[in-house]
Amino acid sequence: LGRPPMAVGFDIDDTVLFSSPGFWRGQKTFSPGSEDYLKNPQFWEKMNNGWDEFSMPKEVARQLIAMHVKRGDSIWFVTGRSQTKTETVSKTLQDDFLIPAANMNPVIFAGDKPGQNTKTQWLQAKQIKVFYGDSDNDITAAREAGADYVGDMDMVEKIQKENWFDF
């Protein structure tokens, strides 16, 4: 194996962060009983600028990110969240997961466009070789971009035991 340092990507919501509290609050605040809040720019301004303070980092993600940092890999976060004028998500993730500036990149807000997998182009553009996610959309994006996909975040032990990335 012994792969050289590479670009790796992570989905954010429910992959590295348990972010449901922010989404729950968004629905309650902006569109009780419906998903309309997901199309509301005000919700995304809140979610991308502070509501992640209520999101809990997943321990398995902490371990995976630490392994990739140790390898010298470049860390990217690619999310389906809508882009906003400002964002604090990048700093929150860097702080939560102790990612050195040399390994960290700004979060990519791929957004959501019907009939299009908005993450694919970003995985290709950033030459991401391994993508960690939690949805069918993430699997498709990784496949289309030619990246390896890891969808079972409980695979840390297997990755370490089988020395997938020459840790």
mmCIF file of C-alpha atoms in Angstrom:
data_model
loop_
_atom_site.group_PDB
_atom_site.id
_atom_site.type_symbol
_atom_site.label_atom_id
_atom_site.label_comp_id
_atom_site.label_asym_id
_atom_site.label_seq_id
_atom_site.Cartn_x
_atom_site.Cartn_y
_atom_site.Cartn_z
ATOM 1 C CA LEU A 1 0.000 0.000 0.000
ATOM 2 C CA GLY A 2 2.222 2.850 1.223
ATOM 3 C CA ARG A 3 0.316 5.579 -0.588
ATOM 4 C CA PRO A 4 1.954 9.017 -0.586
ATOM 5 C CA PRO A 5 0.158 11.933 1.085
ATOM 6 C CA MET A 6 -3.082 12.683 -0.716
ATOM 7 C CA ALA A 7 -6.232 14.781 -0.598
ATOM 8 C CA VAL A 8 -9.045 13.220 1.435
ATOM 9 C CA GLY A 9 -12.586 14.484 1.786
ATOM 10 C CA PHE A 10 -15.283 14.272 4.403
ATOM 11 C CA ASP A 11 -18.974 15.044 4.256
ATOM 12 C CA ILE A 12 -19.965 17.114 7.307
ATOM 13 C CA ASP A 13 -23.542 16.536 8.443
ATOM 14 C CA ASP A 14 -23.971 13.223 10.244
ATOM 15 C CA THR A 15 -20.572 12.055 8.971
ATOM 16 C CA VAL A 16 -18.109 14.081 11.085
ATOM 17 C CA LEU A 17 -20.622 16.140 13.075
ATOM 18 C CA PHE A 18 -23.860 15.133 14.708
ATOM 19 C CA SER A 19 -25.496 18.314 13.436
ATOM 20 C CA SER A 20 -29.144 17.350 13.805
ATOM 21 C CA PRO A 21 -29.740 19.892 16.638
ATOM 22 C CA GLY A 22 -29.117 22.809 14.239
ATOM 23 C CA PHE A 23 -31.366 21.315 11.589
ATOM 24 C CA TRP A 24 -34.066 20.621 14.177
ATOM 25 C CA ARG A 25 -33.886 24.225 15.356
ATOM 26 C CA GLY A 26 -33.973 25.438 11.749
ATOM 27 C CA GLN A 27 -37.111 23.489 10.982
ATOM 28 C CA LYS A 28 -38.753 24.599 14.233
ATOM 29 C CA THR A 29 -37.835 28.251 13.576
ATOM 30 C CA PHE A 30 -38.365 28.612 9.826
ATOM 31 C CA SER A 31 -40.863 25.953 8.674
ATOM 32 C CA PRO A 32 -42.464 23.837 11.409
ATOM 33 C CA GLY A 33 -43.577 20.512 10.000
ATOM 34 C CA SER A 34 -41.945 20.908 6.580
ATOM 35 C CA GLU A 35 -38.549 20.765 4.871
ATOM 36 C CA ASP A 36 -38.948 24.264 3.375
ATOM 37 C CA TYR A 37 -36.353 25.669 5.790
ATOM 38 C CA LEU A 38 -33.669 23.891 3.720
ATOM 39 C CA LYS A 39 -34.374 26.357 0.893
ATOM 40 C CA ASN A 40 -34.340 29.379 3.204
ATOM 41 C CA PRO A 41 -31.118 31.476 3.022
ATOM 42 C CA GLN A 42 -31.758 32.729 6.589
ATOM 43 C CA PHE A 43 -31.511 29.168 7.888
ATOM 44 C CA TRP A 44 -28.190 28.602 6.103
ATOM 45 C CA GLU A 45 -26.804 31.911 7.438
ATOM 46 C CA LYS A 46 -27.564 30.669 10.977
ATOM 47 C CA MET A 47 -26.365 27.101 10.376
ATOM 48 C CA ASN A 48 -23.096 28.176 8.728
ATOM 49 C CA ASN A 49 -22.375 30.943 11.243
ATOM 50 C CA GLY A 50 -22.671 29.542 14.729
ATOM 51 C CA TRP A 51 -25.318 26.864 15.021
ATOM 52 C CA ASP A 52 -22.603 24.218 14.574
ATOM 53 C CA GLU A 53 -21.511 25.164 18.072
ATOM 54 C CA PHE A 54 -24.363 22.834 19.080
ATOM 55 C CA SER A 55 -23.131 20.040 16.792
ATOM 56 C CA MET A 56 -21.234 17.198 18.411
ATOM 57 C CA PRO A 57 -18.032 15.953 16.755
ATOM 58 C CA LYS A 58 -18.128 12.208 16.139
ATOM 59 C CA GLU A 59 -15.316 10.331 17.854
ATOM 60 C CA VAL A 60 -14.776 8.019 14.890
ATOM 61 C CA ALA A 61 -14.283 11.069 12.665
ATOM 62 C CA ARG A 62 -11.776 12.462 15.155
ATOM 63 C CA GLN A 63 -9.755 9.237 14.881
ATOM 64 C CA LEU A 64 -9.910 9.124 11.083
ATOM 65 C CA ILE A 65 -8.938 12.776 10.683
ATOM 66 C CA ALA A 66 -6.053 12.332 13.146
ATOM 67 C CA MET A 67 -4.816 9.347 11.103
ATOM 68 C CA HIS A 68 -4.909 11.374 7.890
ATOM 69 C CA VAL A 69 -3.198 14.381 9.518
ATOM 70 C CA LYS A 70 -0.440 12.070 10.801
ATOM 71 C CA ARG A 71 0.039 10.800 7.232
ATOM 72 C CA GLY A 72 0.402 14.383 5.988
ATOM 73 C CA ASP A 73 -2.809 14.265 3.945
ATOM 74 C CA SER A 74 -4.695 17.367 2.883
ATOM 75 C CA ILE A 75 -8.140 17.512 4.544
ATOM 76 C CA TRP A 76 -11.201 18.769 2.662
ATOM 77 C CA PHE A 77 -14.786 19.020 3.858
ATOM 78 C CA VAL A 78 -17.369 18.927 1.065
ATOM 79 C CA THR A 79 -20.952 19.577 2.117
ATOM 80 C CA GLY A 80 -24.302 19.823 0.403
ATOM 81 C CA ARG A 81 -25.055 22.888 2.514
ATOM 82 C CA SER A 82 -25.824 26.126 0.685
ATOM 83 C CA GLN A 83 -23.049 28.734 0.469
ATOM 84 C CA THR A 84 -23.445 31.869 2.595
ATOM 85 C CA LYS A 85 -21.648 35.232 2.547
ATOM 86 C CA THR A 86 -19.693 34.278 5.662
ATOM 87 C CA GLU A 87 -19.114 30.996 7.470
ATOM 88 C CA THR A 88 -17.574 29.771 10.709
ATOM 89 C CA VAL A 89 -17.844 26.069 9.832
ATOM 90 C CA SER A 90 -14.200 25.828 8.662
ATOM 91 C CA LYS A 91 -12.865 27.180 11.970
ATOM 92 C CA THR A 92 -15.301 25.067 14.002
ATOM 93 C CA LEU A 93 -14.145 21.892 12.226
ATOM 94 C CA GLN A 94 -10.471 22.835 12.465
ATOM 95 C CA ASP A 95 -10.837 23.460 16.214
ATOM 96 C CA ASP A 96 -13.081 20.447 16.922
ATOM 97 C CA PHE A 97 -10.750 18.042 15.110
ATOM 98 C CA LEU A 98 -7.405 19.732 15.938
ATOM 99 C CA ILE A 99 -6.412 20.041 12.278
ATOM 100 C CA PRO A 100 -3.151 21.950 11.722
ATOM 101 C CA ALA A 101 -3.397 24.859 9.266
ATOM 102 C CA ALA A 102 -1.036 23.038 6.871
ATOM 103 C CA ASN A 103 -3.563 20.171 6.471
ATOM 104 C CA MET A 104 -6.804 22.195 6.612
ATOM 105 C CA ASN A 105 -8.674 23.674 3.666
ATOM 106 C CA PRO A 106 -11.774 25.906 3.687
ATOM 107 C CA VAL A 107 -15.089 24.044 3.640
ATOM 108 C CA ILE A 108 -16.575 23.583 0.179
ATOM 109 C CA PHE A 109 -20.284 24.420 0.172
ATOM 110 C CA ALA A 110 -21.452 22.443 -2.866
ATOM 111 C CA GLY A 111 -25.108 23.315 -2.357
ATOM 112 C CA ASP A 112 -28.032 21.356 -3.728
ATOM 113 C CA LYS A 113 -29.214 21.400 -7.338
ATOM 114 C CA PRO A 114 -32.021 19.053 -8.439
ATOM 115 C CA GLY A 115 -30.800 16.364 -10.830
ATOM 116 C CA GLN A 116 -27.131 17.152 -10.227
ATOM 117 C CA ASN A 117 -24.616 15.711 -7.779
ATOM 118 C CA THR A 118 -22.924 18.951 -6.772
ATOM 119 C CA LYS A 119 -20.131 17.232 -4.835
ATOM 120 C CA THR A 120 -18.688 15.341 -7.831
ATOM 121 C CA GLN A 121 -17.080 18.357 -9.507
ATOM 122 C CA TRP A 122 -15.412 19.383 -6.238
ATOM 123 C CA LEU A 123 -14.018 15.919 -5.530
ATOM 124 C CA GLN A 124 -12.541 15.939 -9.035
ATOM 125 C CA ALA A 125 -11.242 19.516 -8.855
ATOM 126 C CA LYS A 126 -9.472 18.930 -5.522
ATOM 127 C CA GLN A 127 -8.210 15.487 -6.641
ATOM 128 C CA ILE A 128 -9.733 13.826 -3.586
ATOM 129 C CA LYS A 129 -8.648 10.179 -3.450
ATOM 130 C CA VAL A 130 -10.753 8.993 -0.494
ATOM 131 C CA PHE A 131 -14.161 10.390 0.444
ATOM 132 C CA TYR A 132 -15.968 9.644 3.696
ATOM 133 C CA GLY A 133 -19.732 10.134 3.706
ATOM 134 C CA ASP A 134 -23.087 8.813 4.840
ATOM 135 C CA SER A 135 -25.474 9.020 1.888
ATOM 136 C CA ASP A 136 -26.190 7.548 -1.533
ATOM 137 C CA ASN A 137 -25.303 10.976 -2.924
ATOM 138 C CA ASP A 138 -21.842 10.709 -1.322
ATOM 139 C CA ILE A 139 -21.295 7.226 -2.789
ATOM 140 C CA THR A 140 -22.267 8.430 -6.267
ATOM 141 C CA ALA A 141 -20.049 11.525 -6.038
ATOM 142 C CA ALA A 142 -17.022 9.445 -5.003
ATOM 143 C CA ARG A 143 -17.592 6.899 -7.784
ATOM 144 C CA GLU A 144 -18.081 9.585 -10.433
ATOM 145 C CA ALA A 145 -14.908 11.355 -9.253
ATOM 146 C CA GLY A 146 -12.855 8.141 -9.179
ATOM 147 C CA ALA A 147 -12.302 8.349 -5.407
ATOM 148 C CA ASP A 148 -12.440 5.488 -2.929
ATOM 149 C CA TYR A 149 -15.579 5.752 -0.799
ATOM 150 C CA VAL A 150 -15.795 4.916 2.882
ATOM 151 C CA GLY A 151 -19.384 5.016 4.081
ATOM 152 C CA ASP A 152 -19.223 2.972 7.232
ATOM 153 C CA MET A 153 -17.636 5.304 9.734
ATOM 154 C CA ASP A 154 -17.175 2.323 12.041
ATOM 155 C CA MET A 155 -14.369 1.116 9.783
ATOM 156 C CA VAL A 156 -11.571 2.848 11.726
ATOM 157 C CA GLU A 157 -10.364 -0.386 13.318
ATOM 158 C CA LYS A 158 -10.431 -2.215 9.982
ATOM 159 C CA ILE A 159 -8.544 0.645 8.271
ATOM 160 C CA GLN A 160 -5.913 0.620 11.018
ATOM 161 C CA LYS A 161 -5.664 -3.185 11.257
ATOM 162 C CA GLU A 162 -5.299 -3.668 7.526
ATOM 163 C CA ASN A 163 -3.023 -0.618 7.279
ATOM 164 C CA TRP A 164 -4.943 0.775 4.290
ATOM 165 C CA PHE A 165 -3.044 4.026 4.018
ATOM 166 C CA ASP A 166 0.301 2.996 5.514
ATOM 167 C CA PHE A 167 -0.368 4.627 8.899
#
